Amino acid sequence: MKALIEVHNLWKEYNGKEKVTALKGINLRINTGEFVVILGPSGSGKTTLLNCLSGVDRPTRGTVIIHGTDLYTLSEEERTRFRAENMGFVFQFFNLVPVLTAIENVELPLLILGVNRKEARERAFEILRKVGLAHKCDRFPEELSGGEKQRVAIARAIVHNPKVIWADEPTGALDNETGRMIIDLLMEMKENSTLVVVTHDERIAEKADRVIRIRDGQIEQDICEKAL
């Protein structure tokens, strides 16, 4: 299977009063269509890794190649465009725009990419229907439950058919039952995308194709669950 994501000798250092090395020479390949969970305790470097993989935070050194593109040879503007075209993001606290309705939040990535408003609205409505929220498309985030907000966030992440979906603690702000539903929904909705989830929740790993455990900025274990 062809690798969608290739990481070579990735380091991330923060220089404050004391130098902190968050990532220490990470090497990694993630294949197209994989559901990968990155596990680790607080402070292990897992969110820093996600941010560097997705082009949000520039590593100190090393290479990240996604779909044949070396992220950190791109300009800031080019990298932003690449993320918009190829990536979807799901966050712990949803990151919905509070002054936009559910359907307006979902259509936003399409409008940014230049899709005309009529088509964007139709595609956003169809995705909301798939996640079971067509009847709440005109509600504002404050009118939705936590689980409903996360379903809107998932719809927004997948509406433009990204090559990779990044999820940072997507169940962290939800109760156990709602959290399980959200993971099942992510798996169902990712279709042809690759799904990379950062979490400290061991239960999510049970659903994954592959589990990568991070500790002290290094890969401690990399297990293909489906092979067990």
PDB file of C-alpha atoms in Angstrom:
ATOM      1  CA  MET A   1       0.000   0.000   0.000  1.00  0.00           C
ATOM      2  CA  LYS A   2       1.268   3.450  -0.928  1.00  0.00           C
ATOM      3  CA  ALA A   3       2.231   5.794   1.893  1.00  0.00           C
ATOM      4  CA  LEU A   4       0.187   8.980   2.031  1.00  0.00           C
ATOM      5  CA  ILE A   5       2.263  10.503   4.842  1.00  0.00           C
ATOM      6  CA  GLU A   6       6.046  10.158   5.191  1.00  0.00           C
ATOM      7  CA  VAL A   7       7.973  11.625   8.105  1.00  0.00           C
ATOM      8  CA  HIS A   8      11.765  11.676   8.271  1.00  0.00           C
ATOM      9  CA  ASN A   9      13.858  12.609  11.334  1.00  0.00           C
ATOM     10  CA  LEU A  10      11.320  15.053  12.764  1.00  0.00           C
ATOM     11  CA  TRP A  11      12.451  17.238  15.680  1.00  0.00           C
ATOM     12  CA  LYS A  12      10.642  20.030  17.508  1.00  0.00           C
ATOM     13  CA  GLU A  13      12.365  22.208  20.088  1.00  0.00           C
ATOM     14  CA  TYR A  14      11.042  25.142  22.080  1.00  0.00           C
ATOM     15  CA  ASN A  15      13.495  27.735  23.329  1.00  0.00           C
ATOM     16  CA  GLY A  16      12.209  29.534  26.402  1.00  0.00           C
ATOM     17  CA  LYS A  17      13.926  29.957  29.740  1.00  0.00           C
ATOM     18  CA  GLU A  18      14.825  26.309  29.286  1.00  0.00           C
ATOM     19  CA  LYS A  19      15.051  24.421  26.008  1.00  0.00           C
ATOM     20  CA  VAL A  20      12.332  21.777  25.672  1.00  0.00           C
ATOM     21  CA  THR A  21      12.615  19.033  23.053  1.00  0.00           C
ATOM     22  CA  ALA A  22       9.054  17.926  22.273  1.00  0.00           C
ATOM     23  CA  LEU A  23       9.866  15.598  19.348  1.00  0.00           C
ATOM     24  CA  LYS A  24      13.061  13.591  19.003  1.00  0.00           C
ATOM     25  CA  GLY A  25      13.815  12.212  15.560  1.00  0.00           C
ATOM     26  CA  ILE A  26      10.393  10.814  14.598  1.00  0.00           C
ATOM     27  CA  ASN A  27      10.301   8.549  11.532  1.00  0.00           C
ATOM     28  CA  LEU A  28       6.896   7.414  10.328  1.00  0.00           C
ATOM     29  CA  ARG A  29       4.863   6.235   7.321  1.00  0.00           C
ATOM     30  CA  ILE A  30       1.066   6.241   7.228  1.00  0.00           C
ATOM     31  CA  ASN A  31      -0.711   4.524   4.363  1.00  0.00           C
ATOM     32  CA  THR A  32      -3.694   5.745   2.399  1.00  0.00           C
ATOM     33  CA  GLY A  33      -6.951   4.651   4.036  1.00  0.00           C
ATOM     34  CA  GLU A  34      -5.466   3.791   7.444  1.00  0.00           C
ATOM     35  CA  PHE A  35      -7.185   4.675  10.717  1.00  0.00           C
ATOM     36  CA  VAL A  36      -4.239   5.500  12.969  1.00  0.00           C
ATOM     37  CA  VAL A  37      -4.446   6.360  16.655  1.00  0.00           C
ATOM     38  CA  ILE A  38      -1.545   8.188  18.299  1.00  0.00           C
ATOM     39  CA  LEU A  39      -1.646   7.470  22.031  1.00  0.00           C
ATOM     40  CA  GLY A  40       0.335   8.994  24.838  1.00  0.00           C
ATOM     41  CA  PRO A  41       0.080  10.648  28.241  1.00  0.00           C
ATOM     42  CA  SER A  42      -0.115  14.433  28.658  1.00  0.00           C
ATOM     43  CA  GLY A  43       3.167  16.037  27.679  1.00  0.00           C
ATOM     44  CA  SER A  44       4.299  13.078  25.567  1.00  0.00           C
ATOM     45  CA  GLY A  45       4.470  15.119  22.348  1.00  0.00           C
ATOM     46  CA  LYS A  46       1.451  13.638  20.569  1.00  0.00           C
ATOM     47  CA  THR A  47      -0.340  16.939  19.885  1.00  0.00           C
ATOM     48  CA  THR A  48       2.947  18.561  18.837  1.00  0.00           C
ATOM     49  CA  LEU A  49       3.416  15.670  16.412  1.00  0.00           C
ATOM     50  CA  LEU A  50      -0.074  16.173  14.979  1.00  0.00           C
ATOM     51  CA  ASN A  51       0.545  19.895  14.545  1.00  0.00           C
ATOM     52  CA  CYS A  52       3.839  19.275  12.736  1.00  0.00           C
ATOM     53  CA  LEU A  53       2.342  16.549  10.534  1.00  0.00           C
ATOM     54  CA  SER A  54      -0.546  18.798   9.505  1.00  0.00           C
ATOM     55  CA  GLY A  55       1.563  21.849   8.732  1.00  0.00           C
ATOM     56  CA  VAL A  56       0.182  23.911  11.613  1.00  0.00           C
ATOM     57  CA  ASP A  57       3.480  24.115  13.521  1.00  0.00           C
ATOM     58  CA  ARG A  58       6.835  24.126  11.737  1.00  0.00           C
ATOM     59  CA  PRO A  59       9.281  21.510  13.082  1.00  0.00           C
ATOM     60  CA  THR A  60      12.785  22.516  14.084  1.00  0.00           C
ATOM     61  CA  ARG A  61      14.126  20.091  11.504  1.00  0.00           C
ATOM     62  CA  GLY A  62      12.999  17.080   9.537  1.00  0.00           C
ATOM     63  CA  THR A  63      10.700  16.376   6.606  1.00  0.00           C
ATOM     64  CA  VAL A  64       6.945  15.844   6.298  1.00  0.00           C
ATOM     65  CA  ILE A  65       5.695  14.641   2.910  1.00  0.00           C
ATOM     66  CA  ILE A  66       1.957  14.327   2.277  1.00  0.00           C
ATOM     67  CA  HIS A  67       0.674  12.985  -1.053  1.00  0.00           C
ATOM     68  CA  GLY A  68       4.080  13.654  -2.567  1.00  0.00           C
ATOM     69  CA  THR A  69       4.316  17.250  -1.331  1.00  0.00           C
ATOM     70  CA  ASP A  70       7.048  18.315   1.095  1.00  0.00           C
ATOM     71  CA  LEU A  71       5.056  20.591   3.420  1.00  0.00           C
ATOM     72  CA  TYR A  72       7.930  22.679   4.672  1.00  0.00           C
ATOM     73  CA  THR A  73       9.326  23.570   1.261  1.00  0.00           C
ATOM     74  CA  LEU A  74       6.062  25.456   0.656  1.00  0.00           C
ATOM     75  CA  SER A  75       5.554  29.095   1.533  1.00  0.00           C
ATOM     76  CA  GLU A  76       3.130  29.892   4.362  1.00  0.00           C
ATOM     77  CA  GLU A  77       0.457  30.829   1.819  1.00  0.00           C
ATOM     78  CA  GLU A  78       1.044  27.674  -0.241  1.00  0.00           C
ATOM     79  CA  ARG A  79       0.938  25.499   2.876  1.00  0.00           C
ATOM     80  CA  THR A  80      -2.331  27.096   4.007  1.00  0.00           C
ATOM     81  CA  ARG A  81      -3.833  26.389   0.606  1.00  0.00           C
ATOM     82  CA  PHE A  82      -2.547  22.810   0.648  1.00  0.00           C
ATOM     83  CA  ARG A  83      -4.169  22.216   4.047  1.00  0.00           C
ATOM     84  CA  ALA A  84      -7.457  23.688   2.837  1.00  0.00           C
ATOM     85  CA  GLU A  85      -7.505  21.433  -0.214  1.00  0.00           C
ATOM     86  CA  ASN A  86      -6.221  18.188   1.305  1.00  0.00           C
ATOM     87  CA  MET A  87      -6.966  18.131   5.045  1.00  0.00           C
ATOM     88  CA  GLY A  88      -9.893  18.150   7.441  1.00  0.00           C
ATOM     89  CA  PHE A  89      -9.637  18.922  11.161  1.00  0.00           C
ATOM     90  CA  VAL A  90     -11.696  17.801  14.167  1.00  0.00           C
ATOM     91  CA  PHE A  91     -10.896  19.291  17.585  1.00  0.00           C
ATOM     92  CA  GLN A  92     -11.755  18.517  21.195  1.00  0.00           C
ATOM     93  CA  PHE A  93     -13.753  21.723  21.652  1.00  0.00           C
ATOM     94  CA  PHE A  94     -15.266  21.694  18.151  1.00  0.00           C
ATOM     95  CA  ASN A  95     -13.894  25.102  16.966  1.00  0.00           C
ATOM     96  CA  LEU A  96     -17.176  25.995  15.292  1.00  0.00           C
ATOM     97  CA  VAL A  97     -17.731  29.637  14.342  1.00  0.00           C
ATOM     98  CA  PRO A  98     -20.335  30.774  16.894  1.00  0.00           C
ATOM     99  CA  VAL A  99     -22.019  33.374  14.677  1.00  0.00           C
ATOM    100  CA  LEU A 100     -22.583  30.855  11.857  1.00  0.00           C
ATOM    101  CA  THR A 101     -25.317  28.233  11.721  1.00  0.00           C
ATOM    102  CA  ALA A 102     -24.491  24.538  11.425  1.00  0.00           C
ATOM    103  CA  ILE A 103     -24.844  24.548   7.650  1.00  0.00           C
ATOM    104  CA  GLU A 104     -22.824  27.757   7.327  1.00  0.00           C
ATOM    105  CA  ASN A 105     -20.014  26.195   9.377  1.00  0.00           C
ATOM    106  CA  VAL A 106     -20.020  23.101   7.165  1.00  0.00           C
ATOM    107  CA  GLU A 107     -20.027  24.977   3.855  1.00  0.00           C
ATOM    108  CA  LEU A 108     -17.169  27.266   4.924  1.00  0.00           C
ATOM    109  CA  PRO A 109     -14.293  25.040   3.650  1.00  0.00           C
ATOM    110  CA  LEU A 110     -15.991  24.823   0.250  1.00  0.00           C
ATOM    111  CA  LEU A 111     -16.447  28.591  -0.006  1.00  0.00           C
ATOM    112  CA  ILE A 112     -12.774  29.077   0.903  1.00  0.00           C
ATOM    113  CA  LEU A 113     -11.870  26.759  -1.978  1.00  0.00           C
ATOM    114  CA  GLY A 114     -13.996  28.795  -4.402  1.00  0.00           C
ATOM    115  CA  VAL A 115     -17.008  26.502  -4.742  1.00  0.00           C
ATOM    116  CA  ASN A 116     -20.064  28.548  -5.705  1.00  0.00           C
ATOM    117  CA  ARG A 117     -22.509  29.254  -2.887  1.00  0.00           C
ATOM    118  CA  LYS A 118     -25.386  27.175  -4.272  1.00  0.00           C
ATOM    119  CA  GLU A 119     -23.266  24.046  -4.707  1.00  0.00           C
ATOM    120  CA  ALA A 120     -21.574  24.587  -1.344  1.00  0.00           C
ATOM    121  CA  ARG A 121     -24.947  24.839   0.390  1.00  0.00           C
ATOM    122  CA  GLU A 122     -26.233  21.667  -1.319  1.00  0.00           C
ATOM    123  CA  ARG A 123     -23.120  19.669  -0.419  1.00  0.00           C
ATOM    124  CA  ALA A 124     -23.152  20.946   3.160  1.00  0.00           C
ATOM    125  CA  PHE A 125     -26.799  19.959   3.583  1.00  0.00           C
ATOM    126  CA  GLU A 126     -26.129  16.468   2.199  1.00  0.00           C
ATOM    127  CA  ILE A 127     -23.258  15.913   4.641  1.00  0.00           C
ATOM    128  CA  LEU A 128     -25.362  17.153   7.554  1.00  0.00           C
ATOM    129  CA  ARG A 129     -28.049  14.708   6.469  1.00  0.00           C
ATOM    130  CA  LYS A 130     -25.508  11.872   6.549  1.00  0.00           C
ATOM    131  CA  VAL A 131     -24.501  12.736  10.112  1.00  0.00           C
ATOM    132  CA  GLY A 132     -28.160  12.954  11.158  1.00  0.00           C
ATOM    133  CA  LEU A 133     -28.402  16.723  11.602  1.00  0.00           C
ATOM    134  CA  ALA A 134     -30.305  17.928   8.543  1.00  0.00           C
ATOM    135  CA  HIS A 135     -33.138  18.985  10.843  1.00  0.00           C
ATOM    136  CA  LYS A 136     -30.771  21.261  12.782  1.00  0.00           C
ATOM    137  CA  CYS A 137     -28.923  22.858   9.887  1.00  0.00           C
ATOM    138  CA  ASP A 138     -30.145  26.356  10.815  1.00  0.00           C
ATOM    139  CA  ARG A 139     -29.214  26.099  14.502  1.00  0.00           C
ATOM    140  CA  PHE A 140     -26.303  28.035  15.929  1.00  0.00           C
ATOM    141  CA  PRO A 141     -23.589  26.153  17.878  1.00  0.00           C
ATOM    142  CA  GLU A 142     -24.907  27.394  21.233  1.00  0.00           C
ATOM    143  CA  GLU A 143     -28.212  25.665  20.425  1.00  0.00           C
ATOM    144  CA  LEU A 144     -26.563  22.266  19.923  1.00  0.00           C
ATOM    145  CA  SER A 145     -25.434  19.597  22.393  1.00  0.00           C
ATOM    146  CA  GLY A 146     -21.769  18.604  22.621  1.00  0.00           C
ATOM    147  CA  GLY A 147     -22.337  15.510  20.500  1.00  0.00           C
ATOM    148  CA  GLU A 148     -24.222  17.525  17.890  1.00  0.00           C
ATOM    149  CA  LYS A 149     -21.446  20.131  17.752  1.00  0.00           C
ATOM    150  CA  GLN A 150     -18.908  17.388  17.151  1.00  0.00           C
ATOM    151  CA  ARG A 151     -21.054  15.911  14.379  1.00  0.00           C
ATOM    152  CA  VAL A 152     -21.151  19.338  12.729  1.00  0.00           C
ATOM    153  CA  ALA A 153     -17.363  19.540  13.122  1.00  0.00           C
ATOM    154  CA  ILE A 154     -16.985  16.134  11.454  1.00  0.00           C
ATOM    155  CA  ALA A 155     -19.282  17.206   8.627  1.00  0.00           C
ATOM    156  CA  ARG A 156     -17.143  20.314   8.138  1.00  0.00           C
ATOM    157  CA  ALA A 157     -13.962  18.204   8.135  1.00  0.00           C
ATOM    158  CA  ILE A 158     -15.157  15.832   5.405  1.00  0.00           C
ATOM    159  CA  VAL A 159     -17.347  18.034   3.179  1.00  0.00           C
ATOM    160  CA  HIS A 160     -14.497  18.680   0.709  1.00  0.00           C
ATOM    161  CA  ASN A 161     -13.367  15.017   0.579  1.00  0.00           C
ATOM    162  CA  PRO A 162      -9.912  15.571   2.120  1.00  0.00           C
ATOM    163  CA  LYS A 163      -7.086  13.091   1.722  1.00  0.00           C
ATOM    164  CA  VAL A 164      -6.434  13.097   5.475  1.00  0.00           C
ATOM    165  CA  ILE A 165      -8.565  13.890   8.525  1.00  0.00           C
ATOM    166  CA  TRP A 166      -6.722  14.964  11.680  1.00  0.00           C
ATOM    167  CA  ALA A 167      -8.580  14.631  14.988  1.00  0.00           C
ATOM    168  CA  ASP A 168      -7.146  15.994  18.254  1.00  0.00           C
ATOM    169  CA  GLU A 169      -8.910  14.486  21.295  1.00  0.00           C
ATOM    170  CA  PRO A 170     -12.268  14.402  19.434  1.00  0.00           C
ATOM    171  CA  THR A 171     -14.032  12.706  22.370  1.00  0.00           C
ATOM    172  CA  GLY A 172     -12.297  14.602  25.177  1.00  0.00           C
ATOM    173  CA  ALA A 173     -15.200  16.975  25.871  1.00  0.00           C
ATOM    174  CA  LEU A 174     -17.918  14.299  25.553  1.00  0.00           C
ATOM    175  CA  ASP A 175     -19.413  11.648  27.806  1.00  0.00           C
ATOM    176  CA  ASN A 176     -18.410   8.018  27.188  1.00  0.00           C
ATOM    177  CA  GLU A 177     -21.469   6.989  25.171  1.00  0.00           C
ATOM    178  CA  THR A 178     -21.394  10.077  22.940  1.00  0.00           C
ATOM    179  CA  GLY A 179     -17.644   9.667  22.515  1.00  0.00           C
ATOM    180  CA  ARG A 180     -18.055   6.117  21.214  1.00  0.00           C
ATOM    181  CA  MET A 181     -20.720   7.325  18.778  1.00  0.00           C
ATOM    182  CA  ILE A 182     -18.413  10.039  17.461  1.00  0.00           C
ATOM    183  CA  ILE A 183     -15.576   7.579  16.823  1.00  0.00           C
ATOM    184  CA  ASP A 184     -17.947   5.200  15.025  1.00  0.00           C
ATOM    185  CA  LEU A 185     -19.167   8.140  12.945  1.00  0.00           C
ATOM    186  CA  LEU A 186     -15.638   9.222  12.060  1.00  0.00           C
ATOM    187  CA  MET A 187     -14.828   5.704  10.893  1.00  0.00           C
ATOM    188  CA  GLU A 188     -18.009   5.533   8.852  1.00  0.00           C
ATOM    189  CA  MET A 189     -17.676   8.975   7.304  1.00  0.00           C
ATOM    190  CA  LYS A 190     -13.984   8.999   6.431  1.00  0.00           C
ATOM    191  CA  GLU A 191     -14.677   6.878   3.328  1.00  0.00           C
ATOM    192  CA  ASN A 192     -11.538   7.249   1.177  1.00  0.00           C
ATOM    193  CA  SER A 193      -9.692   9.531   3.596  1.00  0.00           C
ATOM    194  CA  THR A 194      -6.907   8.604   5.981  1.00  0.00           C
ATOM    195  CA  LEU A 195      -7.837   9.203   9.632  1.00  0.00           C
ATOM    196  CA  VAL A 196      -5.233  10.144  12.258  1.00  0.00           C
ATOM    197  CA  VAL A 197      -6.526  10.575  15.812  1.00  0.00           C
ATOM    198  CA  VAL A 198      -4.475  11.896  18.735  1.00  0.00           C
ATOM    199  CA  THR A 199      -5.837  10.856  22.123  1.00  0.00           C
ATOM    200  CA  HIS A 200      -5.026   9.510  25.568  1.00  0.00           C
ATOM    201  CA  ASP A 201      -8.180   7.334  25.497  1.00  0.00           C
ATOM    202  CA  GLU A 202      -7.247   3.656  25.213  1.00  0.00           C
ATOM    203  CA  ARG A 203     -10.800   2.739  24.144  1.00  0.00           C
ATOM    204  CA  ILE A 204     -10.418   4.575  20.858  1.00  0.00           C
ATOM    205  CA  ALA A 205      -7.422   2.385  20.033  1.00  0.00           C
ATOM    206  CA  GLU A 206      -9.711  -0.643  19.953  1.00  0.00           C
ATOM    207  CA  LYS A 207     -11.284   0.723  16.748  1.00  0.00           C
ATOM    208  CA  ALA A 208      -8.025   1.561  14.981  1.00  0.00           C
ATOM    209  CA  ASP A 209      -6.111  -0.215  12.242  1.00  0.00           C
ATOM    210  CA  ARG A 210      -2.900   0.878  13.897  1.00  0.00           C
ATOM    211  CA  VAL A 211      -1.802   2.276  17.243  1.00  0.00           C
ATOM    212  CA  ILE A 212       1.326   4.414  17.684  1.00  0.00           C
ATOM    213  CA  ARG A 213       2.370   5.073  21.278  1.00  0.00           C
ATOM    214  CA  ILE A 214       4.380   8.217  21.989  1.00  0.00           C
ATOM    215  CA  ARG A 215       6.417   8.893  25.119  1.00  0.00           C
ATOM    216  CA  ASP A 216       8.911  11.683  25.757  1.00  0.00           C
ATOM    217  CA  GLY A 217       8.793  12.808  22.122  1.00  0.00           C
ATOM    218  CA  GLN A 218       9.647   9.408  20.668  1.00  0.00           C
ATOM    219  CA  ILE A 219       7.725   6.491  19.209  1.00  0.00           C
ATOM    220  CA  GLU A 220       7.656   3.872  21.922  1.00  0.00           C
ATOM    221  CA  GLN A 221       5.505   1.307  20.093  1.00  0.00           C
ATOM    222  CA  ASP A 222       3.875   0.969  16.663  1.00  0.00           C
ATOM    223  CA  ILE A 223       1.294  -1.831  16.399  1.00  0.00           C
ATOM    224  CA  CYS A 224      -0.919  -2.802  13.489  1.00  0.00           C
ATOM    225  CA  GLU A 225      -4.064  -3.852  15.391  1.00  0.00           C
ATOM    226  CA  LYS A 226      -5.642  -5.599  12.410  1.00  0.00           C
ATOM    227  CA  ALA A 227      -2.708  -7.972  12.246  1.00  0.00           C
ATOM    228  CA  LEU A 228      -3.183  -9.199  15.822  1.00  0.00           C
TER     229      LEU A 228
END
